[in-house]
Short mmCIF file of C-alpha atoms and ligand atoms in Angstrom, two decimals:
data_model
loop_
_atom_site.label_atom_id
_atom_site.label_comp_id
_atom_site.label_asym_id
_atom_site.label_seq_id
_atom_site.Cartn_x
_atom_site.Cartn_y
_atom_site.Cartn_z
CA UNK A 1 112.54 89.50 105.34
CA UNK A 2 116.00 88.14 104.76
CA UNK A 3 119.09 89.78 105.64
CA UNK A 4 120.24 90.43 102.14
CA UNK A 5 120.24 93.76 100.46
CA UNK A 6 117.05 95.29 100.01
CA UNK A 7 115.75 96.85 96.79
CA UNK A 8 113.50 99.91 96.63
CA UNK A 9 110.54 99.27 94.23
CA UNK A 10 107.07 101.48 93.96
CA UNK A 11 103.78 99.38 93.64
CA UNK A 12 100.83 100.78 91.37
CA UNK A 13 97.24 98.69 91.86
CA UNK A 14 94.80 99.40 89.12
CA UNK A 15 90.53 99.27 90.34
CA UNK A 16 88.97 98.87 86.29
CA UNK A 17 85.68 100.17 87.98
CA UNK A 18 83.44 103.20 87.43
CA UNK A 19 79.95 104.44 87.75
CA UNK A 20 79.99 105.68 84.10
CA UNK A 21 82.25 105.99 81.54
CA UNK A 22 83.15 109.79 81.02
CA UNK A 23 83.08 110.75 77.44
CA UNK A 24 87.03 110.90 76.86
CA UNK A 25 87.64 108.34 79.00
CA UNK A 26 90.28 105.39 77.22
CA UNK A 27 91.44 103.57 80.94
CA UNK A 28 90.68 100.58 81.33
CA UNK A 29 87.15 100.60 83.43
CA UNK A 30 83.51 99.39 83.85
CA UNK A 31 80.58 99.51 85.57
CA UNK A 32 80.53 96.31 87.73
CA UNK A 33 78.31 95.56 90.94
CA UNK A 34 79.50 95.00 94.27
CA UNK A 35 80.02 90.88 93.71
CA UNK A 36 82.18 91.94 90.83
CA UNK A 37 84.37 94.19 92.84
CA UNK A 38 84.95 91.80 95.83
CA UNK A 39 86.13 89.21 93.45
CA UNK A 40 88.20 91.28 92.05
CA UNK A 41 89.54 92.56 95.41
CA UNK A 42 90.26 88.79 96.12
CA UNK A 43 92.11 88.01 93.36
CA UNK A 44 93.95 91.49 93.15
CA UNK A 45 95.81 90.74 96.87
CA UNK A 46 96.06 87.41 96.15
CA UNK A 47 98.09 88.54 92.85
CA UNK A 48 99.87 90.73 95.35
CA UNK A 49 101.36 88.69 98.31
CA UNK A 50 101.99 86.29 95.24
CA UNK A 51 104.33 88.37 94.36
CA UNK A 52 106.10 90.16 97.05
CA UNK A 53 106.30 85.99 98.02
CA UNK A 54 108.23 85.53 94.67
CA UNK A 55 110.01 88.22 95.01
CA UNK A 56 111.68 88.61 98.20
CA UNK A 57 114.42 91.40 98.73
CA UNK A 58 112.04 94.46 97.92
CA UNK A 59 111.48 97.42 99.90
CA UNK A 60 108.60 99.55 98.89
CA UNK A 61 108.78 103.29 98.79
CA UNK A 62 105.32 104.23 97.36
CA UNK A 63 101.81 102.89 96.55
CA UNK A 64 99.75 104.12 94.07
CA UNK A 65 96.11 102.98 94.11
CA UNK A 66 94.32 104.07 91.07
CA UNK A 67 91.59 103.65 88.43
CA UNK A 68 88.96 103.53 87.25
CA UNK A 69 87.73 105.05 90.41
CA UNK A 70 89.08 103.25 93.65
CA UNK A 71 86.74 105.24 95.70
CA UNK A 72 83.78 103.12 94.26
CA UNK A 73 85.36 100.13 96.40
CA UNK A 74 82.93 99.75 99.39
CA UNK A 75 84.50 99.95 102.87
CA UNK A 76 84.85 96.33 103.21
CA UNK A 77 86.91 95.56 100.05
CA UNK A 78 89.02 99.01 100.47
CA UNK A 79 89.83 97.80 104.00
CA UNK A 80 90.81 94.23 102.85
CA UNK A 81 93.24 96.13 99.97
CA UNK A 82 94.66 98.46 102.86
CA UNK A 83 95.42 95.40 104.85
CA UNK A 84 97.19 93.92 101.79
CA UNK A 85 99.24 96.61 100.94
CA UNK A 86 100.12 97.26 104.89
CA UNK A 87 101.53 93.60 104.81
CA UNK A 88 103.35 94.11 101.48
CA UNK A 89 104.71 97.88 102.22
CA UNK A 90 104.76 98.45 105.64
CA UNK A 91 107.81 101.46 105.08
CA UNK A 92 106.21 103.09 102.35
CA UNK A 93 106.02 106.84 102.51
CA UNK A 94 103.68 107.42 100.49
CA UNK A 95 100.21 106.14 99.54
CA UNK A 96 97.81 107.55 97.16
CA UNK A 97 94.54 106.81 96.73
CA UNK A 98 92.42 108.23 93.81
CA UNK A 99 89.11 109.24 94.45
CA UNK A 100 86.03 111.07 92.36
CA UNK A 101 84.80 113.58 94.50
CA UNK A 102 80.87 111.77 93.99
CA UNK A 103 78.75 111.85 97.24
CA UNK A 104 78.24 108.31 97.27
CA UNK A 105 82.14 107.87 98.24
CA UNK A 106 82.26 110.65 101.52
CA UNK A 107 81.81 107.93 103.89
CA UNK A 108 85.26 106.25 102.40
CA UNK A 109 87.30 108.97 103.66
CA UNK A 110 87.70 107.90 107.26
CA UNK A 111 88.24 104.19 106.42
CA UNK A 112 90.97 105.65 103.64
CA UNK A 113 92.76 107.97 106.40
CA UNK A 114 92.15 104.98 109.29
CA UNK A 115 94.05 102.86 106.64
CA UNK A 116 97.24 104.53 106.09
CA UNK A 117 96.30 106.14 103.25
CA UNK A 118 98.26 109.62 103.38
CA UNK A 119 97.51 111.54 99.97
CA UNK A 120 94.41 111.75 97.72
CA UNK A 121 94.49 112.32 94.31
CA UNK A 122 90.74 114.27 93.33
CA UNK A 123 89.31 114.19 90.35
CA UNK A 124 87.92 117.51 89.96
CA UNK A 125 88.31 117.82 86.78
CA UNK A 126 86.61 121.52 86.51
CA UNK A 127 84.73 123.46 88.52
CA UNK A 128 82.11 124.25 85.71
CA UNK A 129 78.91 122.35 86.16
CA UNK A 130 78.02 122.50 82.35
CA UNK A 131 81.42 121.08 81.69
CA UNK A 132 81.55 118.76 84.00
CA UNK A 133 78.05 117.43 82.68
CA UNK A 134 78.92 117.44 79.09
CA UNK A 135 82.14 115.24 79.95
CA UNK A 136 79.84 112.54 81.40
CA UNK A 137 81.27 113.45 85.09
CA UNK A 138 79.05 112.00 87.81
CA UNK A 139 79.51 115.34 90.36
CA UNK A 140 79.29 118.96 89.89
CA UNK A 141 81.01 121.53 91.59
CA UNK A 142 79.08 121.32 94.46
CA UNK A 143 80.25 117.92 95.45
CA UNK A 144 83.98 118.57 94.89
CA UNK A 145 83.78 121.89 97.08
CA UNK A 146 82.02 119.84 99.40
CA UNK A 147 84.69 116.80 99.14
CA UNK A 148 87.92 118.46 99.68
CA UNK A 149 86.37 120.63 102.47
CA UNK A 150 85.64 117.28 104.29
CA UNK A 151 88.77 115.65 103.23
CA UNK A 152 90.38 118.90 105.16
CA UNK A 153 88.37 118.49 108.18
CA UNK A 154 89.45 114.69 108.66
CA UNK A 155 92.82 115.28 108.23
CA UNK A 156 94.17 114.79 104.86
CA UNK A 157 97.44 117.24 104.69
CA UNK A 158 98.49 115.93 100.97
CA UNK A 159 95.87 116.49 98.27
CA UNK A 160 96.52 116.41 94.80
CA UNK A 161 93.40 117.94 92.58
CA UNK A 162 93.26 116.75 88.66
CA UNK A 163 91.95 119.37 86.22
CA UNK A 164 91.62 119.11 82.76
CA UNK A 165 92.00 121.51 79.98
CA UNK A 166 89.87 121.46 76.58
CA UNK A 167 86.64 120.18 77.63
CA UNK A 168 83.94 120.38 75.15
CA UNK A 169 82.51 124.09 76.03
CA UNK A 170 85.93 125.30 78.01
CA UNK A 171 86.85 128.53 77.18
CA UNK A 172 89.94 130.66 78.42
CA UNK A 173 87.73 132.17 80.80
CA UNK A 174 85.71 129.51 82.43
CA UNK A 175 89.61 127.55 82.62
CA UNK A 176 90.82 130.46 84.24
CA UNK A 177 87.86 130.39 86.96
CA UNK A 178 88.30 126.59 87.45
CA UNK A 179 92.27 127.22 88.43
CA UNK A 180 91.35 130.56 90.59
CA UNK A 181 88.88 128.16 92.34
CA UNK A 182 91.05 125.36 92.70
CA UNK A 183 93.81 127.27 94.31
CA UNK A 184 91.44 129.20 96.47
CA UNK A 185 91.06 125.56 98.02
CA UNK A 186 94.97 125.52 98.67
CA UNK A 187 95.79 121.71 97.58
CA UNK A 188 99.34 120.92 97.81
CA UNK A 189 99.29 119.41 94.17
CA UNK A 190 97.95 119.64 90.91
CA UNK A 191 98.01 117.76 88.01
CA UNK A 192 96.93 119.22 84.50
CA UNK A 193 95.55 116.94 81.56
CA UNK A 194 94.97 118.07 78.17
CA UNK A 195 91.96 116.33 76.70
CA UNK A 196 92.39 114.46 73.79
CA UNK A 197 90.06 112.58 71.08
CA UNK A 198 91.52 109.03 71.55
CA UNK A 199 90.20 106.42 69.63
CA UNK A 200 88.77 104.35 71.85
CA UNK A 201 86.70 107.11 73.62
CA UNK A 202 82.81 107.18 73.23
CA UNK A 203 83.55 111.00 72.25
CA UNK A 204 86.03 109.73 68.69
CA UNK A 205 82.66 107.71 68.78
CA UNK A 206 79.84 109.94 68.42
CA UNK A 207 78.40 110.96 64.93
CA UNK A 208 79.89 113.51 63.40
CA UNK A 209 77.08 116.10 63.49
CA UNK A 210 76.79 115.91 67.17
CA UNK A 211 80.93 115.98 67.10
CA UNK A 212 80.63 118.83 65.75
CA UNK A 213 77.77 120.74 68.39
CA UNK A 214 80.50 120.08 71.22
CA UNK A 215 82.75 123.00 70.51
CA UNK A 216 85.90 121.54 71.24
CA UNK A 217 88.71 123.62 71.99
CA UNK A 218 91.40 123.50 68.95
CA UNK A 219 95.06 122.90 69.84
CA UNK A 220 95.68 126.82 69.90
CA UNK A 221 93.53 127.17 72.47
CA UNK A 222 94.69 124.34 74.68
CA UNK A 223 97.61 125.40 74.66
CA UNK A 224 96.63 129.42 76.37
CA UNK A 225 95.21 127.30 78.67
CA UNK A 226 97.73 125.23 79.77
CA UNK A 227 100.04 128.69 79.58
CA UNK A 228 97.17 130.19 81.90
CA UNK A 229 97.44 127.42 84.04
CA UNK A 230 100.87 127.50 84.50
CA UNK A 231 101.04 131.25 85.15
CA UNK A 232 98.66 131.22 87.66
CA UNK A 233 99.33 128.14 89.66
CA UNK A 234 102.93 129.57 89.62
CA UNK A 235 102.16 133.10 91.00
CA UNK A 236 100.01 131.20 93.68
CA UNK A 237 103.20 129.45 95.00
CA UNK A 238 103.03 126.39 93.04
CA UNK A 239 106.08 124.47 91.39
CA UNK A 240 105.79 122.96 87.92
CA UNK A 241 107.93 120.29 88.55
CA UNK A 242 107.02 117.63 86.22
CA UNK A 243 105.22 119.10 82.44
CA UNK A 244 101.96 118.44 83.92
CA UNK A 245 102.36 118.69 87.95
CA UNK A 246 102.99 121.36 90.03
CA UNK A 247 103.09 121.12 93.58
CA UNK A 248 103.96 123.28 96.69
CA UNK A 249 107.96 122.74 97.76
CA UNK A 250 108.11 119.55 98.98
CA UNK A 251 104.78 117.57 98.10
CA UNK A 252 106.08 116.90 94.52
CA UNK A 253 104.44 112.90 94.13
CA UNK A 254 107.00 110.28 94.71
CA UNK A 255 105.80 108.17 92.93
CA UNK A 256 105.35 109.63 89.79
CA UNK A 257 109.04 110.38 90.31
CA UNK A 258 110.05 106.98 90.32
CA UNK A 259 108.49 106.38 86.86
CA UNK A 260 110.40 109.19 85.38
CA UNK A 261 113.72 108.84 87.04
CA UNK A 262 113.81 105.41 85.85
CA UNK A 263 113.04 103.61 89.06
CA UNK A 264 111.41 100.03 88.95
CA UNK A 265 107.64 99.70 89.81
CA UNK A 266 105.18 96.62 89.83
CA UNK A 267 101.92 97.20 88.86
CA UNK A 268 98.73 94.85 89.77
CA UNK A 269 95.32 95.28 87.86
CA UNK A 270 94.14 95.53 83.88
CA UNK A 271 96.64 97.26 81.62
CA UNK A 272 99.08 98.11 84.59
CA UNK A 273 102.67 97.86 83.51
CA UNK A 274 105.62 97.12 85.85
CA UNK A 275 109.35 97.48 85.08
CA UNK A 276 111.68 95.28 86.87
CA UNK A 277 115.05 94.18 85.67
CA UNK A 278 115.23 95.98 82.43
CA UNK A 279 112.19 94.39 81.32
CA UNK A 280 108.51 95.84 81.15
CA UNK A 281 105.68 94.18 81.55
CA UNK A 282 102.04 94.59 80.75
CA UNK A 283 99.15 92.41 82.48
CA UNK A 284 95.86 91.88 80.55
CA UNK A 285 93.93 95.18 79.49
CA UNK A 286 90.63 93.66 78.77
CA UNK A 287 88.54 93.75 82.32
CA UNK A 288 86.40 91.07 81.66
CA UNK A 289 89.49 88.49 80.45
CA UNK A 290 91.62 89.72 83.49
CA UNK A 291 88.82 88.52 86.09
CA UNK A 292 88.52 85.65 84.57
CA UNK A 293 92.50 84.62 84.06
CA UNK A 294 92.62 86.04 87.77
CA UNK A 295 89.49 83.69 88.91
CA UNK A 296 91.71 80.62 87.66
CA UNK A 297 94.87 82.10 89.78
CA UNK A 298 96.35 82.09 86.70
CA UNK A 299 99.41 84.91 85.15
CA UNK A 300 97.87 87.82 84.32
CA UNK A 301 100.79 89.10 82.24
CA UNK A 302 99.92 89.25 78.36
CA UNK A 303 103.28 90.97 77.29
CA UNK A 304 107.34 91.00 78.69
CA UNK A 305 109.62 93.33 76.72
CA UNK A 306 113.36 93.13 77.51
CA UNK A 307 115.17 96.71 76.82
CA UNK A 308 118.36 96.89 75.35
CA UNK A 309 120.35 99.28 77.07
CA UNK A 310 120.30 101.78 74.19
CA UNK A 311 116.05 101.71 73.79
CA UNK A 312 116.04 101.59 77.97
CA UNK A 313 118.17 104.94 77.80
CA UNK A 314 115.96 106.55 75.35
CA UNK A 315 112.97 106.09 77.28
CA UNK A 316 115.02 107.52 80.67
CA UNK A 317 116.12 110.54 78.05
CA UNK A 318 112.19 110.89 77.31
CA UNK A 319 110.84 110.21 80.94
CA UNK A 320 113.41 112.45 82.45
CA UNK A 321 112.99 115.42 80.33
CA UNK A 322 109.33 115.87 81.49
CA UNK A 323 111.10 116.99 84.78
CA UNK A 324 111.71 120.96 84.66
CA UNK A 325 115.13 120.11 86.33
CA UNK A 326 116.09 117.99 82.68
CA UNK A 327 118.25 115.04 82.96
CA UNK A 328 121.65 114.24 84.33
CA UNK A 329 123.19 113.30 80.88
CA UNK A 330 126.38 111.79 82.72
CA UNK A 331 124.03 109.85 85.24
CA UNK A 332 122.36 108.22 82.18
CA UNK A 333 125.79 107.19 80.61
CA UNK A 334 126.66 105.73 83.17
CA UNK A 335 123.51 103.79 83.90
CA UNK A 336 122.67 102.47 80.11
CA UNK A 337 126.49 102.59 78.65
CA UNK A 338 125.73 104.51 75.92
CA UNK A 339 126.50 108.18 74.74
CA UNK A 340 123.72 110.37 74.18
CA UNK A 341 125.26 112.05 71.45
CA UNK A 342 125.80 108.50 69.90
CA UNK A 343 122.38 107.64 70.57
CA UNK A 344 120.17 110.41 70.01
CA UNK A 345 122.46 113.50 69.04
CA UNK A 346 120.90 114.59 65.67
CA UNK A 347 117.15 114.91 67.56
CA UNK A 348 118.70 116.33 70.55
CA UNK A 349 120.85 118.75 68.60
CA UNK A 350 117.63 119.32 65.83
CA UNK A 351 115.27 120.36 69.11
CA UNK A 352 118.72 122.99 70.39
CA UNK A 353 118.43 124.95 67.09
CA UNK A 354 114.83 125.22 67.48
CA UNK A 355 115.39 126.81 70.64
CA UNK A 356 112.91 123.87 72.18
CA UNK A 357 115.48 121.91 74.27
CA UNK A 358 118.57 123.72 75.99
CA UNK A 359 121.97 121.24 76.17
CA UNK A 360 124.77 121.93 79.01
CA UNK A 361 127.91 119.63 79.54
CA UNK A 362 125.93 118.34 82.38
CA UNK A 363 122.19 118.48 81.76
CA UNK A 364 119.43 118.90 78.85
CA UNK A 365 116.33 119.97 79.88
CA UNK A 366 113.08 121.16 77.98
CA UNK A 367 113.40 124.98 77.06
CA UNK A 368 109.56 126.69 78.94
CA UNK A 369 108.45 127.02 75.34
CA UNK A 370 108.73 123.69 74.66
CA UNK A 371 106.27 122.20 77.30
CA UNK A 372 103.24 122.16 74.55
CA UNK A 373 104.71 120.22 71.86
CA UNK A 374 106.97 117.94 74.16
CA UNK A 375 105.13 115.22 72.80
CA UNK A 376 106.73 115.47 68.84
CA UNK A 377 109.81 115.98 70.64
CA UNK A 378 109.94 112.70 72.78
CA UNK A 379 108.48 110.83 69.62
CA UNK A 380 111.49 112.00 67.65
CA UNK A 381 113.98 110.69 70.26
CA UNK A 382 112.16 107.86 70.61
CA UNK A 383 111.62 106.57 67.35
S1 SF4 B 401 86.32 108.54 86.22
FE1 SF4 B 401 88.29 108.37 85.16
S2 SF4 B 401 88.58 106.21 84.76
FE2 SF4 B 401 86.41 106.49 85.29
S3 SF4 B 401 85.38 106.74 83.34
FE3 SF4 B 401 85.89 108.79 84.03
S4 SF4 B 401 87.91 109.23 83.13
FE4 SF4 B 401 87.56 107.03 82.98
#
């Protein structure tokens, strides 16, 4: 590395490959047999050293390695993508590594700890074997008791668990068992994820009738659940740091900070976006047309968007206000140029009135009440 001034940068790697595709699933992910993956490994660190070699001056803080499920990789291919990102980030504090808590991907664990790797990110989803099943989730609750107890005994001191409320079949009460379990297993983080009918899920998919057998939570009642969740994970110690992430004091996730303070990240795999400069990029989405642009060694990058200061401020007014500590409205000015008031006073001061966003000289910040319909909020300053 040169002597010049380095630049702190995260780095997110995208693995497009699962067993099965869960039924709400929209990420960018397929089946694919172990050829598949090794090709893909090949051409994913080759994408990588590319360029870090193009880019010289950058530090890295965090990785994030994540999916698709990363834990599918077998120990060969993980190892070769450890090895990569040792070269690439040899400071970083903090990698994650997602993995589905499937039975098939225990032996992983020591080659992920061996590796560097220094949190895992679960994905428990629910601790409800009928809910779990109806989702299209490869484990029950069996195996994800029986992962994060082994993840414990080898060592792992930072583990994040995913749970999702509004599962076809969730009620209040079996939610409510899923969080007492999960914090009976003490992990240091959790992230919560309301499910949604996206388009491109095999569940906005299925015929209506059978839509209609899965007894889908309405909005109402995701939203006691997330209240439930938030109640209880607090009372247990947790802090709700981010809208949908609480963590114990100090195992908040890095790198998710960076994206919502603003901070510049590459990502490396289908779909993943980077933002460097004041531009975004997006590579290819489509799995199949990524291998193959990626077999030819070719630019993987299908879009490049270059934010004026005034739509780059926006999105740090958005981003930042899914922090419970708000934004630094003066920090912002200064960074973009722009006044808020100037550039998105009438939402801001619309969302005040309501009682849904509370304004200081210094700071705005999301009033508590707020958290559930955050997302009409951040489309209004957004727009
Ligand atoms: S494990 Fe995650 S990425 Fe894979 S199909 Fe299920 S929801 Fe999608």
């Amino acid at each position: 590395m040169t002597t010049q001034q380095t630049r702190s940068i995260s780095i997110y790697i995208h693995v497009p490959f699962c067993r099965a595709r869960c039924i709400y699933c929209t990420f960018p992910t397929r089946p694919a047999g172990p050829a598949t993956q090794t090709r893909y490994i090949e051409g994913l660190t080759r994408e990588i050293l590319g360029w870090f070699e193009s880019n010289p001056g950058y530090t890295v803080r965090t990785v994030y390695v994540g999916g698709g499920t990363p834990s599918t990789l077998n120990h060969g291919d993980i190892e070769h993508l450890l090895d990569t990102i040792r070269e690439v980030a040899p400071d970083a504090g903090e990698i994650t590594f997602e993995v589905n808590p499937h039975a098939d991907d225990l032996p992983k664990l020591p080659t992920l700890i061996n590796n560097g790797v220094n949190r895992l990110s679960i994905g428990v989803q629910s601790f409800n074997d009928e809910e779990l099943s109806v989702a299209g989730r490869l484990h029950d609750s069996d195996d994800a008791r029986n992962f994060i107890n082994e993840c414990r005994k080898l060592g792992y001191r930072n583990i994040s668990v995913d749970l999702i409320h509004g599962l076809p079949g969730q009620t209040l009460k079996s939610f409510g068992q899923t969080l007492d379990e999960a914090i009976k297993f003490s992990p240091e983080h959790i992230s919560l994820y309301g499910l949604s009918v996206e388009s491109e899920s095999r569940l906005a998919r299925l015929p209506e009738r059978q839509f209609r057998t899965l007894d889908l939570p309405d909005g109402d009642g995701q939203a006691s659940m997330y209240e439930l969740a938030r109640s209880k994970l607090i009372e247990a110690g947790y802090n709700l740091y981010e809208i949908s992430n609480l963590a114990k004091p100090g195992f908040e996730c890095d790198h998710n900070l960076v994206y919502w303070v603003g901070g510049e990240y590459v990502g490396f795999g289908p779909g993943a976006t980077s933002y460097v400069n004041g531009a975004r990029y997006r590579r290819i989405s489509n799995v199949d047309q990524y291998l193959a642009v990626q077999d030819q060694s070719k630019n993987t990058i299908e879009f490049i968007e270059s934010l004026s200061s005034r739509r780059a401020a926006a999105e740090a007014i958005v981003m930042g206000l899914r922090l419970a500590g708000g934004i630094d409205r003066k920090g912002i000015e200064t960074r973009y140029g722009v006044k808020l008031t100037d550039l998105v006073g009438e939402a801001l001061y619309k969302y005040e009135s309501l009682g849904l966003l509370e304004i200081s000289e210094d700071n705005i910040r999301l009033a508590d009440k707020a958290y559930f319909v955050s997302n009409t909020i951040f489309r209004d300053i957004i727009q």
